[in-house]
């Protein structure tokens, strides 16, 4: 299977909402914002002089249709979903579209399927084999997934094959691939360039050019949610030296989706994944669930892991509902249950019995060691909150793997917004010695977790804890740089509170109270570069 992430095209104002993610991530896909998240549809109507409420309503209806058709759903299906759910709840519309798509997948005859696959850039023989294996009525994306999976297996032995394949499947949605592995192919869009690929990438890798002042160390690495309000990533990119973001969905590194944007000046060649490769599907991660998994729950990936879990009454209500029916509940019951299942990332643990993930299961999916957040006075609720805001370790380690050969004697790290130490864990799992780490984290519970991990793993370096990123002064930075001989890596992701699609109240982007802390990240990166540049002169 080929894997792709995307870098925004130069000179445009595209945002990750332009890209064909094609997953039902409750926080980030359901939360795709309107053009201006600070202006509601109601306000827009009221501000339109001479425009009737009917015409404004019609405009909103057309905008919704355009939005979801642009995501790959058919116009007929979109109109049906809007009629059934109303125009004011995009989350319900999205759920309906996902359900309808799952029930009525796009099918094409063999000759037409061959034509489509070849036009997408797949070799004729491989397209024909996929159709023979998956059947002539298979969804186009299932066929693409099958071919990509076959190419991945070949790539494991000769990763440089097919260096220039480019595919465009932006007109198609997809559900479950016919390949048993359950992995997904992330379709490309005409609006973006291929490149900065994930492991075993067979597509063309784009060379990146940096301004001279950031072309070498200190390396920096910034992360935040991919589907941010319009213009957010363009602003972040402008401050971080006009470097285009790299958008990655962590579903390629674990059994849960986690769509994030990364801006960094790291090399992109010769990346390598952490081994062993973790389970990539739900049932690989939780094999005991297979016995109870109903055929009508077609999930192979979990949605983005949240900072909260379903309350008991949700799973109890579902159990009582399903007990009224046999093994095959009516379609409308399946639909309603699947809405709750996807929303809360529930898994099957018995007959008609669903349960939320446990904190240790969060840890496994996110690449942290077992019990990383357990004990030391940390409550169950705090564990979910800390884990839900953390890095996905395998994804970050894949990007940071290029540093291993550059710092054989250890690395000095300035870790901003450290959380529970996802960056530190990633570097440790890569086998890199943490010589000196300045960890800046506001939450005491998270600082305790990092300190405990540092002790439990017998780190030989120095851990310096700082509470408030806003109080990190140039004088302190200069002292640390003199003491350590400079920072090699500045890493972190500022709060996404005012950026995330789940925030309907204060989604003010980088002007929000929490997310404006991005500017502290930039301030510190700029200061470190200036100090270290001056010291080298």
Short mmCIF file of C-alpha atoms in Angstrom, two decimals:
data_model
loop_
_atom_site.label_atom_id
_atom_site.label_comp_id
_atom_site.label_asym_id
_atom_site.label_seq_id
_atom_site.Cartn_x
_atom_site.Cartn_y
_atom_site.Cartn_z
CA UNK A 1 0.00 0.00 0.00
CA UNK A 2 1.16 3.49 -0.78
CA UNK A 3 0.86 6.14 1.87
CA UNK A 4 0.70 9.86 1.21
CA UNK A 5 0.65 13.03 3.23
CA UNK A 6 0.30 16.41 1.76
CA UNK A 7 2.00 19.76 1.58
CA UNK A 8 -0.14 22.73 0.56
CA UNK A 9 0.48 24.03 -2.92
CA UNK A 10 2.71 27.06 -3.07
CA UNK A 11 1.00 30.37 -3.42
CA UNK A 12 -2.51 29.23 -2.52
CA UNK A 13 -4.60 29.56 0.59
CA UNK A 14 -5.59 25.94 0.79
CA UNK A 15 -6.24 24.47 4.21
CA UNK A 16 -6.48 20.84 5.30
CA UNK A 17 -10.25 21.03 4.82
CA UNK A 18 -9.49 21.02 1.07
CA UNK A 19 -7.93 17.60 1.34
CA UNK A 20 -9.64 14.26 0.92
CA UNK A 21 -9.18 12.77 4.39
CA UNK A 22 -12.21 10.48 3.96
CA UNK A 23 -12.57 9.36 7.56
CA UNK A 24 -15.38 9.88 10.04
CA UNK A 25 -13.29 11.57 12.70
CA UNK A 26 -15.87 13.02 15.08
CA UNK A 27 -13.79 15.95 16.25
CA UNK A 28 -12.08 17.01 13.08
CA UNK A 29 -14.13 15.90 10.08
CA UNK A 30 -17.45 16.71 11.70
CA UNK A 31 -15.91 20.02 12.69
CA UNK A 32 -14.98 21.29 9.23
CA UNK A 33 -15.56 25.02 9.70
CA UNK A 34 -17.32 27.53 7.46
CA UNK A 35 -15.18 30.07 5.66
CA UNK A 36 -15.32 32.44 8.60
CA UNK A 37 -15.78 30.62 11.90
CA UNK A 38 -16.42 33.88 13.73
CA UNK A 39 -19.58 34.64 11.73
CA UNK A 40 -22.57 32.37 12.06
CA UNK A 41 -24.97 31.69 9.21
CA UNK A 42 -27.64 33.62 11.10
CA UNK A 43 -25.40 36.67 11.36
CA UNK A 44 -24.55 36.45 7.68
CA UNK A 45 -28.26 36.49 6.82
CA UNK A 46 -28.98 39.43 9.05
CA UNK A 47 -26.10 41.41 7.57
CA UNK A 48 -27.22 40.89 3.99
CA UNK A 49 -29.11 44.05 3.04
CA UNK A 50 -32.23 43.39 1.01
CA UNK A 51 -31.78 39.62 1.11
CA UNK A 52 -34.86 37.65 2.13
CA UNK A 53 -34.63 34.94 4.77
CA UNK A 54 -35.74 32.44 2.15
CA UNK A 55 -32.93 33.31 -0.23
CA UNK A 56 -30.43 33.23 2.63
CA UNK A 57 -31.70 29.82 3.67
CA UNK A 58 -31.37 28.67 0.09
CA UNK A 59 -27.80 29.97 -0.03
CA UNK A 60 -26.96 28.06 3.13
CA UNK A 61 -28.55 24.94 1.63
CA UNK A 62 -26.44 25.32 -1.51
CA UNK A 63 -23.32 25.90 0.57
CA UNK A 64 -23.90 22.68 2.52
CA UNK A 65 -24.44 20.73 -0.68
CA UNK A 66 -21.25 22.20 -2.16
CA UNK A 67 -19.30 21.40 1.03
CA UNK A 68 -20.24 17.73 1.19
CA UNK A 69 -20.15 17.12 -2.57
CA UNK A 70 -16.64 18.56 -2.47
CA UNK A 71 -15.77 15.89 0.11
CA UNK A 72 -16.66 13.17 -2.38
CA UNK A 73 -20.30 12.36 -1.60
CA UNK A 74 -22.81 12.26 -4.44
CA UNK A 75 -25.17 15.21 -4.79
CA UNK A 76 -28.22 12.96 -4.51
CA UNK A 77 -26.95 11.42 -1.24
CA UNK A 78 -26.07 14.84 0.19
CA UNK A 79 -29.54 16.26 -0.53
CA UNK A 80 -31.15 13.21 1.06
CA UNK A 81 -29.01 13.53 4.21
CA UNK A 82 -29.78 17.25 4.54
CA UNK A 83 -33.52 16.68 4.07
CA UNK A 84 -33.52 13.99 6.76
CA UNK A 85 -31.42 15.89 9.31
CA UNK A 86 -32.06 19.57 8.64
CA UNK A 87 -29.60 22.23 7.62
CA UNK A 88 -28.35 23.27 11.04
CA UNK A 89 -26.50 20.17 12.22
CA UNK A 90 -23.50 19.31 10.09
CA UNK A 91 -22.49 16.50 12.45
CA UNK A 92 -25.79 14.63 11.92
CA UNK A 93 -25.56 15.21 8.17
CA UNK A 94 -22.03 13.79 8.11
CA UNK A 95 -23.08 10.73 10.09
CA UNK A 96 -25.99 10.16 7.72
CA UNK A 97 -23.70 10.49 4.70
CA UNK A 98 -21.23 8.00 6.15
CA UNK A 99 -24.04 5.54 6.86
CA UNK A 100 -25.60 5.96 3.43
CA UNK A 101 -22.22 5.58 1.75
CA UNK A 102 -21.53 2.41 3.71
CA UNK A 103 -24.92 0.97 2.72
CA UNK A 104 -24.74 1.92 -0.94
CA UNK A 105 -21.11 1.91 -2.04
CA UNK A 106 -20.24 3.17 -5.46
CA UNK A 107 -20.06 0.27 -7.91
CA UNK A 108 -18.91 0.21 -11.52
CA UNK A 109 -18.77 -2.44 -14.19
CA UNK A 110 -15.48 -4.15 -14.90
CA UNK A 111 -14.55 -2.17 -18.01
CA UNK A 112 -15.43 1.14 -16.38
CA UNK A 113 -13.50 0.22 -13.24
CA UNK A 114 -10.46 -0.65 -15.34
CA UNK A 115 -10.69 2.69 -17.11
CA UNK A 116 -11.00 4.64 -13.86
CA UNK A 117 -8.06 2.86 -12.20
CA UNK A 118 -5.81 3.27 -15.23
CA UNK A 119 -6.71 6.97 -15.43
CA UNK A 120 -5.74 7.25 -11.76
CA UNK A 121 -2.28 6.02 -12.75
CA UNK A 122 -2.39 2.36 -11.74
CA UNK A 123 -0.81 -0.23 -14.08
CA UNK A 124 -3.36 -2.09 -16.21
CA UNK A 125 -2.30 -5.55 -14.99
CA UNK A 126 -2.52 -4.55 -11.32
CA UNK A 127 -5.95 -2.98 -11.86
CA UNK A 128 -7.19 -6.13 -13.59
CA UNK A 129 -5.88 -8.33 -10.77
CA UNK A 130 -7.60 -6.14 -8.16
CA UNK A 131 -10.95 -6.40 -9.95
CA UNK A 132 -10.60 -10.19 -10.24
CA UNK A 133 -9.78 -10.50 -6.54
CA UNK A 134 -12.31 -8.01 -5.16
CA UNK A 135 -15.09 -8.48 -7.69
CA UNK A 136 -16.37 -6.26 -10.52
CA UNK A 137 -18.83 -4.43 -8.25
CA UNK A 138 -16.22 -3.45 -5.66
CA UNK A 139 -15.99 0.17 -4.59
CA UNK A 140 -13.28 2.02 -6.54
CA UNK A 141 -11.44 2.85 -3.34
CA UNK A 142 -11.47 -0.84 -2.31
CA UNK A 143 -9.75 -1.66 -5.58
CA UNK A 144 -7.24 1.16 -5.03
CA UNK A 145 -6.59 -0.10 -1.51
CA UNK A 146 -5.97 -3.63 -2.78
CA UNK A 147 -3.47 -2.41 -5.38
CA UNK A 148 -1.75 -0.16 -2.86
CA UNK A 149 -1.46 -2.99 -0.33
CA UNK A 150 0.14 -5.18 -3.00
CA UNK A 151 2.56 -2.40 -3.88
CA UNK A 152 3.50 -2.00 -0.23
CA UNK A 153 4.43 -5.68 0.02
CA UNK A 154 6.64 -5.27 -3.04
CA UNK A 155 8.02 -2.04 -1.59
CA UNK A 156 9.17 -3.86 1.52
CA UNK A 157 11.71 -5.57 -0.69
CA UNK A 158 12.37 -2.82 -3.22
CA UNK A 159 11.15 0.49 -1.79
CA UNK A 160 12.32 2.54 -4.74
CA UNK A 161 9.82 1.01 -7.18
CA UNK A 162 7.37 3.24 -9.02
CA UNK A 163 8.96 6.53 -8.00
CA UNK A 164 6.61 8.72 -9.98
CA UNK A 165 3.16 7.20 -9.54
CA UNK A 166 0.51 9.83 -8.97
CA UNK A 167 -3.12 9.00 -8.35
CA UNK A 168 -6.20 11.14 -8.05
CA UNK A 169 -9.18 9.60 -6.31
CA UNK A 170 -10.64 12.82 -4.97
CA UNK A 171 -13.99 12.01 -6.59
CA UNK A 172 -14.46 8.85 -4.56
CA UNK A 173 -15.21 8.00 -0.97
CA UNK A 174 -14.34 4.68 0.59
CA UNK A 175 -15.15 2.39 3.46
CA UNK A 176 -13.54 -1.00 4.05
CA UNK A 177 -10.82 -2.31 1.70
CA UNK A 178 -11.11 -5.85 0.43
CA UNK A 179 -7.54 -6.44 1.57
CA UNK A 180 -7.83 -8.28 4.93
CA UNK A 181 -5.29 -6.00 6.61
CA UNK A 182 -7.93 -3.27 6.82
CA UNK A 183 -5.43 -0.50 6.05
CA UNK A 184 -6.52 2.51 4.05
CA UNK A 185 -5.12 4.37 1.08
CA UNK A 186 -5.29 8.12 1.57
CA UNK A 187 -6.49 9.55 -1.72
CA UNK A 188 -4.75 12.52 -3.24
CA UNK A 189 -6.33 15.77 -4.33
CA UNK A 190 -5.68 17.89 -7.39
CA UNK A 191 -5.18 20.84 -5.05
CA UNK A 192 -2.08 19.45 -3.39
CA UNK A 193 1.33 18.06 -4.17
CA UNK A 194 2.47 14.58 -3.29
CA UNK A 195 5.49 14.28 -1.09
CA UNK A 196 7.05 13.92 2.33
CA UNK A 197 5.71 10.41 2.30
CA UNK A 198 5.14 7.86 5.00
CA UNK A 199 7.26 4.73 5.30
CA UNK A 200 7.61 2.57 2.20
CA UNK A 201 6.47 5.56 0.18
CA UNK A 202 6.65 4.81 -3.52
CA UNK A 203 5.61 8.22 -4.81
CA UNK A 204 7.77 11.13 -5.75
CA UNK A 205 9.32 12.87 -2.74
CA UNK A 206 9.36 16.63 -3.03
CA UNK A 207 12.58 18.44 -2.25
CA UNK A 208 12.14 21.23 0.25
CA UNK A 209 14.10 24.45 0.37
CA UNK A 210 14.46 26.43 3.57
CA UNK A 211 15.60 29.98 4.24
CA UNK A 212 19.28 29.92 5.11
CA UNK A 213 18.67 30.73 8.79
CA UNK A 214 16.63 27.54 9.33
CA UNK A 215 18.37 25.18 6.94
CA UNK A 216 20.22 23.44 9.77
CA UNK A 217 20.02 22.98 13.51
CA UNK A 218 18.51 23.83 15.77
CA UNK A 219 15.79 21.71 14.26
CA UNK A 220 12.24 22.65 15.18
CA UNK A 221 9.02 20.68 14.98
CA UNK A 222 5.54 22.12 15.51
CA UNK A 223 2.25 20.19 15.66
CA UNK A 224 -1.44 21.05 15.83
CA UNK A 225 -4.81 19.79 14.59
CA UNK A 226 -4.98 19.60 10.82
CA UNK A 227 -8.51 20.83 10.22
CA UNK A 228 -8.21 24.30 11.67
CA UNK A 229 -10.25 27.39 10.75
CA UNK A 230 -9.41 28.91 7.41
CA UNK A 231 -6.13 30.77 7.34
CA UNK A 232 -4.72 29.32 10.57
CA UNK A 233 -2.12 27.10 8.93
CA UNK A 234 -1.23 29.82 6.46
CA UNK A 235 -0.51 32.13 9.41
CA UNK A 236 1.50 29.48 11.24
CA UNK A 237 3.48 28.82 8.08
CA UNK A 238 4.15 32.54 7.58
CA UNK A 239 5.59 32.86 11.08
CA UNK A 240 7.59 29.64 10.80
CA UNK A 241 9.69 30.80 7.87
CA UNK A 242 7.14 30.09 5.12
CA UNK A 243 7.57 26.32 5.55
CA UNK A 244 4.51 24.46 4.26
CA UNK A 245 2.80 22.11 6.72
CA UNK A 246 2.94 18.35 6.35
CA UNK A 247 -0.46 16.81 7.06
CA UNK A 248 -0.46 13.29 8.43
CA UNK A 249 -3.20 10.98 9.71
CA UNK A 250 -1.85 8.70 12.42
CA UNK A 251 -4.14 5.91 11.26
CA UNK A 252 -1.12 4.77 9.26
CA UNK A 253 0.79 4.25 12.50
CA UNK A 254 -1.91 2.88 14.80
CA UNK A 255 -5.53 1.75 14.87
CA UNK A 256 -6.95 5.26 15.46
CA UNK A 257 -7.21 8.32 13.27
CA UNK A 258 -5.45 11.48 14.40
CA UNK A 259 -5.15 14.11 11.69
CA UNK A 260 -2.43 16.62 12.45
CA UNK A 261 -0.39 19.24 10.68
CA UNK A 262 3.38 19.48 11.23
CA UNK A 263 5.74 22.30 10.32
CA UNK A 264 9.42 21.49 10.72
CA UNK A 265 12.86 21.89 9.19
CA UNK A 266 13.80 18.22 9.58
CA UNK A 267 15.23 16.23 6.70
CA UNK A 268 12.61 14.04 5.02
CA UNK A 269 14.76 11.34 3.44
CA UNK A 270 15.59 8.03 5.07
CA UNK A 271 12.85 8.09 7.63
CA UNK A 272 12.11 4.83 9.36
CA UNK A 273 9.21 3.60 11.53
CA UNK A 274 9.46 2.35 15.06
CA UNK A 275 9.60 -1.40 15.21
CA UNK A 276 7.71 -3.55 15.75
CA UNK A 277 4.90 -2.01 13.72
CA UNK A 278 1.93 -1.63 16.09
CA UNK A 279 -1.53 -3.07 15.37
CA UNK A 280 -3.13 -1.05 12.60
CA UNK A 281 -6.76 -2.17 12.92
CA UNK A 282 -9.17 -2.31 15.82
CA UNK A 283 -9.37 -6.08 15.90
CA UNK A 284 -5.60 -6.47 15.64
CA UNK A 285 -5.26 -4.13 18.61
CA UNK A 286 -8.09 -5.77 20.56
CA UNK A 287 -8.42 -9.36 19.29
CA UNK A 288 -10.90 -10.39 21.99
CA UNK A 289 -13.49 -8.07 20.46
CA UNK A 290 -13.66 -10.12 17.25
CA UNK A 291 -15.93 -12.73 18.82
CA UNK A 292 -18.59 -10.13 19.55
CA UNK A 293 -18.18 -7.79 16.58
CA UNK A 294 -21.40 -7.61 14.47
CA UNK A 295 -21.12 -7.66 10.70
CA UNK A 296 -22.96 -4.35 10.40
CA UNK A 297 -20.25 -2.49 12.34
CA UNK A 298 -17.74 -2.05 9.51
CA UNK A 299 -15.16 -0.02 11.41
CA UNK A 300 -11.52 -1.01 11.10
CA UNK A 301 -10.15 2.20 12.63
CA UNK A 302 -11.16 4.15 15.71
CA UNK A 303 -11.87 7.85 15.50
CA UNK A 304 -9.55 10.41 17.04
CA UNK A 305 -9.05 9.58 20.71
CA UNK A 306 -10.92 12.10 22.80
CA UNK A 307 -10.19 13.64 26.19
CA UNK A 308 -13.46 12.20 27.49
CA UNK A 309 -15.31 8.87 27.27
CA UNK A 310 -18.92 7.79 27.04
CA UNK A 311 -20.87 7.89 30.30
CA UNK A 312 -22.36 4.63 31.56
CA UNK A 313 -25.95 5.41 30.50
CA UNK A 314 -24.88 5.54 26.83
CA UNK A 315 -23.66 1.94 26.69
CA UNK A 316 -26.52 0.72 28.88
CA UNK A 317 -29.09 2.36 26.59
CA UNK A 318 -27.49 0.71 23.55
CA UNK A 319 -27.46 -2.71 25.24
CA UNK A 320 -31.15 -2.54 26.10
CA UNK A 321 -32.01 -1.39 22.60
CA UNK A 322 -30.11 -4.22 20.89
CA UNK A 323 -31.54 -6.85 23.20
CA UNK A 324 -34.96 -6.18 21.70
CA UNK A 325 -33.74 -7.58 18.39
CA UNK A 326 -31.81 -10.60 17.16
CA UNK A 327 -28.40 -10.70 15.54
CA UNK A 328 -29.48 -8.32 12.77
CA UNK A 329 -31.23 -5.22 14.15
CA UNK A 330 -33.35 -3.14 11.74
CA UNK A 331 -31.37 -0.75 9.59
CA UNK A 332 -32.57 2.36 11.43
CA UNK A 333 -31.44 0.82 14.74
CA UNK A 334 -28.02 0.00 13.29
CA UNK A 335 -27.69 3.58 12.07
CA UNK A 336 -28.56 5.09 15.45
CA UNK A 337 -26.23 2.76 17.30
CA UNK A 338 -23.36 3.41 14.90
CA UNK A 339 -23.69 7.15 15.49
CA UNK A 340 -23.04 6.63 19.21
CA UNK A 341 -20.35 4.01 18.63
CA UNK A 342 -18.33 6.25 16.35
CA UNK A 343 -18.82 9.30 18.50
CA UNK A 344 -17.50 7.63 21.65
CA UNK A 345 -15.04 5.08 20.15
CA UNK A 346 -16.90 2.15 21.69
CA UNK A 347 -15.74 -1.45 21.20
CA UNK A 348 -17.66 -4.70 21.52
CA UNK A 349 -16.85 -6.62 24.70
CA UNK A 350 -19.82 -9.00 24.81
CA UNK A 351 -23.11 -9.82 23.12
CA UNK A 352 -24.85 -6.47 22.60
CA UNK A 353 -22.31 -5.08 25.04
CA UNK A 354 -20.18 -2.04 24.24
CA UNK A 355 -17.57 -0.28 26.33
CA UNK A 356 -15.28 2.76 26.04
CA UNK A 357 -11.55 2.30 25.79
CA UNK A 358 -9.58 2.04 29.01
CA UNK A 359 -6.69 4.45 29.72
CA UNK A 360 -4.12 1.67 29.19
CA UNK A 361 -5.69 1.03 25.77
CA UNK A 362 -5.30 4.72 24.98
CA UNK A 363 -1.64 4.40 25.96
CA UNK A 364 -1.12 1.45 23.64
CA UNK A 365 -2.81 3.15 20.68
CA UNK A 366 -0.81 6.34 21.19
CA UNK A 367 2.52 4.51 21.49
CA UNK A 368 3.18 5.15 25.19
CA UNK A 369 4.43 2.45 27.56
CA UNK A 370 1.80 0.67 29.63
CA UNK A 371 0.94 2.52 32.86
CA UNK A 372 2.64 5.67 31.58
CA UNK A 373 -0.14 7.80 33.07
CA UNK A 374 -1.13 5.45 35.87
CA UNK A 375 -0.45 6.01 39.58
CA UNK A 376 1.22 8.86 41.37
CA UNK A 377 -2.10 10.40 42.29
CA UNK A 378 -3.30 10.75 38.68
CA UNK A 379 -7.07 10.24 38.46
CA UNK A 380 -8.81 8.29 35.72
CA UNK A 381 -10.34 11.50 34.33
CA UNK A 382 -6.93 13.20 34.28
CA UNK A 383 -5.46 10.22 32.42
CA UNK A 384 -8.04 10.53 29.65
CA UNK A 385 -7.50 14.28 29.39
CA UNK A 386 -3.72 14.01 29.26
CA UNK A 387 -3.74 11.18 26.73
CA UNK A 388 -6.36 12.80 24.53
CA UNK A 389 -4.10 15.85 24.14
CA UNK A 390 -0.88 13.88 23.57
CA UNK A 391 1.30 13.21 20.52
CA UNK A 392 0.86 9.90 18.74
CA UNK A 393 4.36 8.62 19.51
CA UNK A 394 4.87 6.40 16.44
CA UNK A 395 3.97 9.24 14.07
CA UNK A 396 6.32 11.71 15.74
CA UNK A 397 9.09 9.10 16.01
CA UNK A 398 8.83 8.46 12.27
CA UNK A 399 9.58 12.13 11.60
CA UNK A 400 12.30 12.33 14.25
CA UNK A 401 14.01 9.11 13.10
CA UNK A 402 16.17 11.16 10.70
CA UNK A 403 17.97 12.66 13.71
CA UNK A 404 19.28 9.40 15.12
CA UNK A 405 22.39 9.30 12.96
CA UNK A 406 23.02 13.00 13.41
CA UNK A 407 23.26 12.88 17.20
CA UNK A 408 24.94 9.57 18.08
CA UNK A 409 26.14 10.95 21.42
CA UNK A 410 22.79 12.29 22.53
CA UNK A 411 20.52 15.24 21.91
CA UNK A 412 19.64 18.49 23.70
CA UNK A 413 15.90 19.19 23.55
CA UNK A 414 13.75 22.20 24.32
CA UNK A 415 10.30 20.65 24.76
CA UNK A 416 7.52 23.27 24.72
CA UNK A 417 3.99 22.34 25.78
CA UNK A 418 5.44 18.95 26.72
CA UNK A 419 2.16 17.37 27.81
CA UNK A 420 2.93 13.84 28.98
CA UNK A 421 6.25 13.70 27.14
CA UNK A 422 5.32 12.31 23.73
CA UNK A 423 8.43 13.80 22.12
CA UNK A 424 10.71 12.51 24.87
CA UNK A 425 9.20 9.03 24.66
CA UNK A 426 9.58 9.04 20.86
CA UNK A 427 13.27 9.96 21.04
CA UNK A 428 13.86 7.37 23.77
CA UNK A 429 12.15 4.66 21.73
CA UNK A 430 14.38 5.61 18.79
CA UNK A 431 17.36 4.78 21.00
CA UNK A 432 18.58 8.36 21.32
CA UNK A 433 20.13 9.54 24.56
CA UNK A 434 18.41 12.56 26.07
CA UNK A 435 21.39 14.57 27.27
CA UNK A 436 19.52 17.66 28.40
CA UNK A 437 15.77 18.28 28.23
CA UNK A 438 14.11 21.53 29.22
CA UNK A 439 10.46 20.56 29.57
CA UNK A 440 7.94 23.42 29.62
CA UNK A 441 4.48 22.27 30.73
CA UNK A 442 1.76 24.17 32.61
CA UNK A 443 -0.17 21.20 34.05
CA UNK A 444 1.26 19.78 37.26
CA UNK A 445 -0.22 16.35 36.61
CA UNK A 446 1.62 16.18 33.28
CA UNK A 447 4.88 17.32 34.80
CA UNK A 448 4.55 14.55 37.39
CA UNK A 449 3.96 11.98 34.63
CA UNK A 450 7.07 13.09 32.71
CA UNK A 451 9.21 13.11 35.84
CA UNK A 452 8.04 9.62 36.79
CA UNK A 453 8.76 8.31 33.27
CA UNK A 454 12.23 9.91 33.38
CA UNK A 455 12.98 8.07 36.61
CA UNK A 456 11.38 4.77 35.58
CA UNK A 457 13.42 4.62 32.36
CA UNK A 458 16.70 5.48 34.15
CA UNK A 459 17.49 8.45 31.95
CA UNK A 460 21.13 9.54 32.37
CA UNK A 461 20.68 13.11 31.23
CA UNK A 462 19.31 16.22 32.90
CA UNK A 463 15.61 17.11 33.09
CA UNK A 464 14.80 20.75 33.78
CA UNK A 465 11.13 21.49 34.44
CA UNK A 466 9.55 24.86 33.66
CA UNK A 467 5.91 25.68 34.29
CA UNK A 468 4.93 28.64 32.13
CA UNK A 469 6.01 29.05 28.51
CA UNK A 470 5.26 32.77 28.72
CA UNK A 471 7.92 33.18 31.39
CA UNK A 472 10.73 31.59 29.37
CA UNK A 473 12.99 34.59 28.87
CA UNK A 474 15.82 35.22 26.45
CA UNK A 475 18.15 35.40 29.43
CA UNK A 476 17.16 31.88 30.55
CA UNK A 477 17.50 30.58 27.01
CA UNK A 478 20.97 32.09 26.77
CA UNK A 479 22.00 30.45 30.05
CA UNK A 480 20.78 27.03 28.94
CA UNK A 481 22.44 27.38 25.54
CA UNK A 482 25.75 28.29 27.16
CA UNK A 483 25.46 25.42 29.63
CA UNK A 484 24.44 22.74 27.11
CA UNK A 485 26.33 23.98 24.07
CA UNK A 486 23.05 24.79 22.31
CA UNK A 487 19.70 23.11 21.66
CA UNK A 488 19.53 20.54 18.89
CA UNK A 489 15.73 20.29 18.71
CA UNK A 490 12.82 22.56 19.69
CA UNK A 491 9.60 20.59 19.69
CA UNK A 492 6.01 21.10 20.74
CA UNK A 493 2.39 21.70 19.86
CA UNK A 494 0.59 24.71 21.29
CA UNK A 495 -2.96 24.25 22.66
CA UNK A 496 -5.64 23.50 20.08
CA UNK A 497 -8.54 24.68 22.28
CA UNK A 498 -9.54 27.52 19.96
CA UNK A 499 -8.72 25.61 16.77
CA UNK A 500 -10.31 22.18 17.17
CA UNK A 501 -13.57 21.46 15.36
CA UNK A 502 -15.16 20.34 18.63
CA UNK A 503 -15.07 23.89 19.99
CA UNK A 504 -18.27 25.63 18.91
CA UNK A 505 -18.07 28.42 21.48
CA UNK A 506 -14.61 29.98 21.23
CA UNK A 507 -13.17 28.66 17.97
CA UNK A 508 -11.30 31.88 17.36
CA UNK A 509 -8.18 30.35 15.83
CA UNK A 510 -4.83 31.80 16.79
CA UNK A 511 -6.51 34.79 18.43
CA UNK A 512 -8.11 32.55 21.06
CA UNK A 513 -6.83 32.72 24.62
CA UNK A 514 -5.19 29.27 24.60
CA UNK A 515 -4.23 28.83 20.96
CA UNK A 516 -2.57 32.25 20.81
CA UNK A 517 0.25 30.58 22.75
CA UNK A 518 1.52 29.51 19.33
CA UNK A 519 3.20 32.91 19.21
CA UNK A 520 5.19 31.96 22.31
CA UNK A 521 6.45 28.92 20.42
CA UNK A 522 7.55 31.15 17.56
CA UNK A 523 9.09 33.72 19.92
CA UNK A 524 11.21 31.06 21.59
CA UNK A 525 12.29 29.41 18.33
CA UNK A 526 13.33 32.80 16.96
CA UNK A 527 15.22 33.66 20.16
CA UNK A 528 17.09 30.35 20.26
CA UNK A 529 18.13 30.67 16.63
CA UNK A 530 19.35 34.22 17.15
CA UNK A 531 21.30 33.37 20.32
CA UNK A 532 22.90 30.27 18.84
CA UNK A 533 23.69 32.09 15.61
CA UNK A 534 25.42 34.89 17.55
CA UNK A 535 27.41 32.43 19.66
CA UNK A 536 28.74 30.73 16.55
CA UNK A 537 30.04 33.99 15.11
#
